[in-house]
Amino acid sequence: DAKTTQPNSMESNEEEPVHLPCNHSTISGTDYIHWYRQLPSQGPEYVIHGLTSNVNNRMASLAIAEDRKSSTLILHRATLRDAAVYYCILRDLIKAAGNKLTFGGGTRVLVKP
Amino acid sequence: DTGVSQDPRHKITKRGQNVTFRCDPISEHNRLYWYRQTLGQGPEFLTYFQNEAQLEKSRLLSDRFSAERPKGSFSTLEIQRTEQGDSAMYLCASSLGLIGTSGNNEQFFGPGTRLTVL
């Protein structure tokens, strides 16, 4: 399975943007890039996903490098509620193995008021 | 609330006892997943159902673990002869997926059952 590499932690000030990098140099052509986050004492929740083009939704934006070997999750204005562990996950569109989520260690985001 | 629910939220047991957890997925979801999460780590996949069929099991799921989804609705995860190493958060998730594809179906997670084995 293709793996992802993320920094262990990042700090941000409230109301400022947060850029969370993810490296996935062994990504295959059928791998989608997914992001989930886990707030304290909760189960993970879906944030966003993409294949090749940049994606935006109400929670965040996903910027995908042209060679797809890295991506960046962007939280445009961090709030205290965005303090969580953010996981970058590859999911194969074709293989049955794509049914499960393979979590790494994630990036713990601390938002300072 | 129409999200994924899990029961109990917390379970403390003594080593060697059997425990059973229940997961109620979102009603129209045909896929159900179990994950385990230890402190400071990301969740690890245990097993997955499509309707009532158990389609994949992780090697983490030893023979002391058994999961069922008898009518394709709720699921149970039983751990027999618990060990201290079984202490973890057990997470359930559900999704709606087309049969025969993996898709990009978003998984919705429940709040988890925290198991402590003394």
CSV table of C-alpha atoms in Angstrom, one decimal:
chain,number,residue,atom,x,y,z
A,1,ASP,CA,0.0,0.0,0.0
A,2,ALA,CA,1.2,3.5,-0.8
A,3,LYS,CA,2.2,5.4,2.4
A,4,THR,CA,1.8,9.0,3.5
A,5,THR,CA,4.2,11.1,5.5
A,6,GLN,CA,3.0,14.0,7.6
A,7,PRO,CA,4.6,16.2,10.3
A,8,ASN,CA,3.8,15.1,13.8
A,9,SER,CA,2.4,18.5,14.9
A,10,MET,CA,1.8,22.1,13.8
A,11,GLU,CA,0.7,25.2,15.6
A,12,SER,CA,-1.4,28.1,14.3
A,13,ASN,CA,-2.9,31.2,15.6
A,14,GLU,CA,-6.7,31.6,15.6
A,15,GLU,CA,-8.1,33.2,12.4
A,16,GLU,CA,-4.9,32.5,10.5
A,17,PRO,CA,-4.6,29.9,7.7
A,18,VAL,CA,-3.1,26.5,8.3
A,19,HIS,CA,-1.3,24.5,5.6
A,20,LEU,CA,-0.9,20.8,6.4
A,21,PRO,CA,1.5,19.0,4.1
A,22,CYS,CA,1.4,15.4,3.1
A,23,ASN,CA,3.9,13.4,1.1
A,24,HIS,CA,2.9,10.4,-0.9
A,25,SER,CA,5.7,9.7,-3.3
A,26,THR,CA,4.6,6.2,-4.1
A,27,ILE,CA,1.0,7.1,-5.0
A,28,SER,CA,-0.5,5.1,-7.8
A,29,GLY,CA,-2.7,6.4,-10.6
A,30,THR,CA,-5.8,5.0,-9.0
A,31,ASP,CA,-5.2,6.4,-5.5
A,32,TYR,CA,-7.5,9.1,-4.3
A,33,ILE,CA,-6.1,11.5,-1.6
A,34,HIS,CA,-8.4,11.7,1.4
A,35,TRP,CA,-8.3,13.8,4.6
A,36,TYR,CA,-10.0,13.0,7.8
A,37,ARG,CA,-9.7,14.7,11.1
A,38,GLN,CA,-10.2,13.5,14.7
A,39,LEU,CA,-11.4,16.0,17.3
A,40,PRO,CA,-10.5,15.2,20.9
A,41,SER,CA,-12.6,12.3,22.3
A,42,GLN,CA,-14.4,11.8,19.0
A,43,GLY,CA,-14.3,9.4,16.1
A,44,PRO,CA,-12.6,10.6,12.9
A,45,GLU,CA,-14.6,12.7,10.4
A,46,TYR,CA,-14.3,13.2,6.7
A,47,VAL,CA,-12.8,16.5,5.6
A,48,ILE,CA,-12.1,16.4,1.8
A,49,HIS,CA,-10.8,14.2,-1.0
A,50,GLY,CA,-9.4,14.6,-4.5
A,51,LEU,CA,-7.6,12.9,-7.3
A,52,THR,CA,-5.7,15.4,-9.5
A,53,SER,CA,-7.4,18.8,-9.4
A,54,ASN,CA,-7.6,21.1,-6.4
A,55,VAL,CA,-10.8,20.8,-4.4
A,56,ASN,CA,-12.7,23.1,-2.2
A,57,ASN,CA,-15.5,22.5,0.3
A,58,ARG,CA,-17.0,24.3,3.2
A,59,MET,CA,-14.4,22.9,5.6
A,60,ALA,CA,-11.1,23.2,3.7
A,61,SER,CA,-9.3,23.2,0.4
A,62,LEU,CA,-7.0,20.5,-1.0
A,63,ALA,CA,-4.1,21.5,-3.2
A,64,ILE,CA,-2.6,18.5,-5.1
A,65,ALA,CA,0.9,18.8,-6.7
A,66,GLU,CA,1.0,18.3,-10.4
A,67,ASP,CA,3.0,15.0,-10.0
A,68,ARG,CA,0.6,14.0,-7.3
A,69,LYS,CA,3.5,13.1,-5.0
A,70,SER,CA,2.4,15.6,-2.4
A,71,SER,CA,-0.7,17.5,-1.3
A,72,THR,CA,-1.6,20.2,1.2
A,73,LEU,CA,-4.8,20.6,3.2
A,74,ILE,CA,-5.6,24.2,3.8
A,75,LEU,CA,-7.8,25.5,6.6
A,76,HIS,CA,-8.4,29.1,5.6
A,77,ARG,CA,-9.2,30.6,9.0
A,78,ALA,CA,-8.4,28.3,11.8
A,79,THR,CA,-10.7,28.3,14.8
A,80,LEU,CA,-10.3,26.7,18.2
A,81,ARG,CA,-12.7,24.0,17.0
A,82,ASP,CA,-10.2,23.0,14.3
A,83,ALA,CA,-7.7,21.7,16.9
A,84,ALA,CA,-7.5,18.0,16.0
A,85,VAL,CA,-5.4,15.3,14.5
A,86,TYR,CA,-5.5,15.5,10.7
A,87,TYR,CA,-4.9,12.3,8.7
A,88,CYS,CA,-3.9,12.1,5.1
A,89,ILE,CA,-5.0,8.8,3.6
A,90,LEU,CA,-4.7,7.2,0.1
A,91,ARG,CA,-7.6,5.1,-1.1
A,92,ASP,CA,-7.4,3.0,-4.2
A,93,LEU,CA,-10.4,3.5,-6.4
A,94,ILE,CA,-10.2,0.1,-8.1
A,95,LYS,CA,-8.9,-2.4,-5.6
A,96,ALA,CA,-11.1,-3.9,-2.9
A,97,ALA,CA,-8.5,-2.8,-0.4
A,98,GLY,CA,-9.7,0.7,-1.0
A,99,ASN,CA,-12.7,0.0,1.2
A,100,LYS,CA,-10.7,0.4,4.4
A,101,LEU,CA,-9.0,3.5,5.6
A,102,THR,CA,-5.3,3.1,6.4
A,103,PHE,CA,-4.4,5.8,9.0
A,104,GLY,CA,-0.9,6.9,9.7
A,105,GLY,CA,0.1,9.0,12.7
A,106,GLY,CA,-1.5,12.2,11.4
A,107,THR,CA,-0.6,15.8,12.2
A,108,ARG,CA,-1.8,17.2,15.5
A,109,VAL,CA,-2.9,20.8,15.0
A,110,LEU,CA,-2.8,23.2,17.9
A,111,VAL,CA,-4.7,26.5,17.5
A,112,LYS,CA,-3.7,29.3,19.8
A,113,PRO,CA,-6.2,32.0,20.7
B,1,ASP,CA,-29.7,11.8,15.9
B,2,THR,CA,-29.2,9.7,12.8
B,3,GLY,CA,-25.4,9.2,13.1
B,4,VAL,CA,-23.5,6.1,14.0
B,5,SER,CA,-24.0,5.0,17.5
B,6,GLN,CA,-22.0,2.6,19.7
B,7,ASP,CA,-22.8,1.0,23.0
B,8,PRO,CA,-21.4,1.0,25.5
B,9,ARG,CA,-19.2,4.1,25.4
B,10,HIS,CA,-16.9,2.7,28.1
B,11,LYS,CA,-16.2,-0.8,29.3
B,12,ILE,CA,-13.9,-1.9,32.1
B,13,THR,CA,-13.3,-5.6,32.5
B,14,LYS,CA,-11.0,-8.0,34.1
B,15,ARG,CA,-8.5,-10.0,32.1
B,16,GLY,CA,-10.0,-13.2,30.8
B,17,GLN,CA,-13.6,-12.0,30.6
B,18,ASN,CA,-15.6,-11.8,27.4
B,19,VAL,CA,-16.9,-8.4,26.2
B,20,THR,CA,-19.3,-7.5,23.4
B,21,PHE,CA,-19.7,-4.1,21.7
B,22,ARG,CA,-22.6,-3.0,19.5
B,23,CYS,CA,-22.6,-0.6,16.6
B,24,ASP,CA,-25.7,0.9,14.9
B,25,PRO,CA,-24.8,2.4,11.6
B,26,ILE,CA,-26.6,5.0,9.6
B,27,SER,CA,-29.8,3.3,8.5
B,28,GLU,CA,-29.3,3.3,4.7
B,29,HIS,CA,-25.6,2.4,4.8
B,30,ASN,CA,-24.7,-1.0,3.5
B,31,ARG,CA,-21.0,-1.0,4.6
B,32,LEU,CA,-19.9,-1.3,8.2
B,33,TYR,CA,-16.3,-1.1,9.5
B,34,TRP,CA,-14.6,-1.8,12.8
B,35,TYR,CA,-11.3,-0.1,13.7
B,36,ARG,CA,-9.2,-0.1,16.8
B,37,GLN,CA,-7.2,2.9,18.2
B,38,THR,CA,-4.6,2.8,20.9
B,39,LEU,CA,-3.4,6.0,22.7
B,40,GLY,CA,-1.5,8.3,20.4
B,41,GLN,CA,-1.9,6.2,17.3
B,42,GLY,CA,-4.2,6.4,14.3
B,43,PRO,CA,-7.1,3.9,14.0
B,44,GLU,CA,-6.3,0.5,12.6
B,45,PHE,CA,-8.6,-1.4,10.4
B,46,LEU,CA,-10.1,-4.6,11.9
B,47,THR,CA,-12.9,-5.8,9.6
B,48,TYR,CA,-15.5,-4.8,7.2
B,49,PHE,CA,-19.0,-5.9,6.2
B,50,GLN,CA,-21.0,-5.3,3.1
B,51,ASN,CA,-24.6,-5.9,4.2
B,52,GLU,CA,-24.3,-9.1,6.2
B,53,ALA,CA,-21.2,-10.5,4.5
B,54,GLN,CA,-17.9,-10.1,6.3
B,55,LEU,CA,-15.6,-9.3,3.3
B,56,GLU,CA,-12.3,-8.5,4.9
B,57,LYS,CA,-10.5,-9.2,8.1
B,58,SER,CA,-7.2,-7.8,9.3
B,59,ARG,CA,-4.6,-10.1,10.7
B,60,LEU,CA,-5.0,-8.0,13.9
B,61,LEU,CA,-8.3,-9.8,14.3
B,62,SER,CA,-7.1,-12.8,16.2
B,63,ASP,CA,-9.3,-15.9,16.8
B,64,ARG,CA,-10.4,-14.3,20.1
B,65,PHE,CA,-12.2,-11.6,18.1
B,66,SER,CA,-15.5,-12.2,16.2
B,67,ALA,CA,-17.7,-9.8,14.5
B,68,GLU,CA,-21.2,-10.2,13.1
B,69,ARG,CA,-23.8,-8.3,11.2
B,70,PRO,CA,-26.6,-10.8,11.2
B,71,LYS,CA,-29.3,-8.8,9.3
B,72,GLY,CA,-27.1,-6.3,7.6
B,73,SER,CA,-28.1,-3.6,10.1
B,74,PHE,CA,-26.3,-3.4,13.5
B,75,SER,CA,-23.1,-5.2,14.2
B,76,THR,CA,-21.5,-6.7,17.2
B,77,LEU,CA,-17.8,-7.2,18.0
B,78,GLU,CA,-17.0,-9.8,20.7
B,79,ILE,CA,-13.6,-10.2,22.3
B,80,GLN,CA,-13.2,-13.5,24.2
B,81,ARG,CA,-10.7,-14.0,27.0
B,82,THR,CA,-9.6,-10.4,27.0
B,83,GLU,CA,-6.0,-9.5,27.5
B,84,GLN,CA,-4.5,-6.2,28.7
B,85,GLY,CA,-3.3,-5.6,25.2
B,86,ASP,CA,-6.9,-5.4,24.0
B,87,SER,CA,-7.3,-2.1,25.9
B,88,ALA,CA,-8.1,0.5,23.2
B,89,MET,CA,-10.8,2.5,21.6
B,90,TYR,CA,-13.0,0.5,19.3
B,91,LEU,CA,-14.4,2.6,16.5
B,92,CYS,CA,-17.3,1.7,14.2
B,93,ALA,CA,-17.9,3.4,10.9
B,94,SER,CA,-20.5,3.0,8.1
B,95,SER,CA,-20.8,4.1,4.5
B,96,LEU,CA,-22.9,3.8,1.5
B,97,GLY,CA,-21.1,2.0,-1.3
B,98,LEU,CA,-22.0,0.5,-4.6
B,99,ILE,CA,-21.6,-3.3,-4.8
B,100,GLY,CA,-18.5,-4.3,-6.6
B,101,THR,CA,-16.6,-1.0,-6.2
B,102,SER,CA,-14.5,0.5,-3.5
B,103,GLY,CA,-15.6,3.9,-4.4
B,104,ASN,CA,-14.9,7.1,-2.5
B,105,ASN,CA,-17.7,6.6,-0.1
B,106,GLU,CA,-17.2,8.8,2.9
B,107,GLN,CA,-17.0,6.8,6.1
B,108,PHE,CA,-19.0,8.1,9.1
B,109,PHE,CA,-17.6,7.2,12.5
B,110,GLY,CA,-19.3,6.6,15.8
B,111,PRO,CA,-17.9,7.9,19.1
B,112,GLY,CA,-16.2,4.7,19.9
B,113,THR,CA,-16.2,2.2,22.8
B,114,ARG,CA,-13.3,2.6,25.2
B,115,LEU,CA,-12.2,-0.7,26.6
B,116,THR,CA,-10.0,-1.0,29.6
B,117,VAL,CA,-8.8,-4.5,30.6
B,118,LEU,CA,-7.5,-4.7,34.1
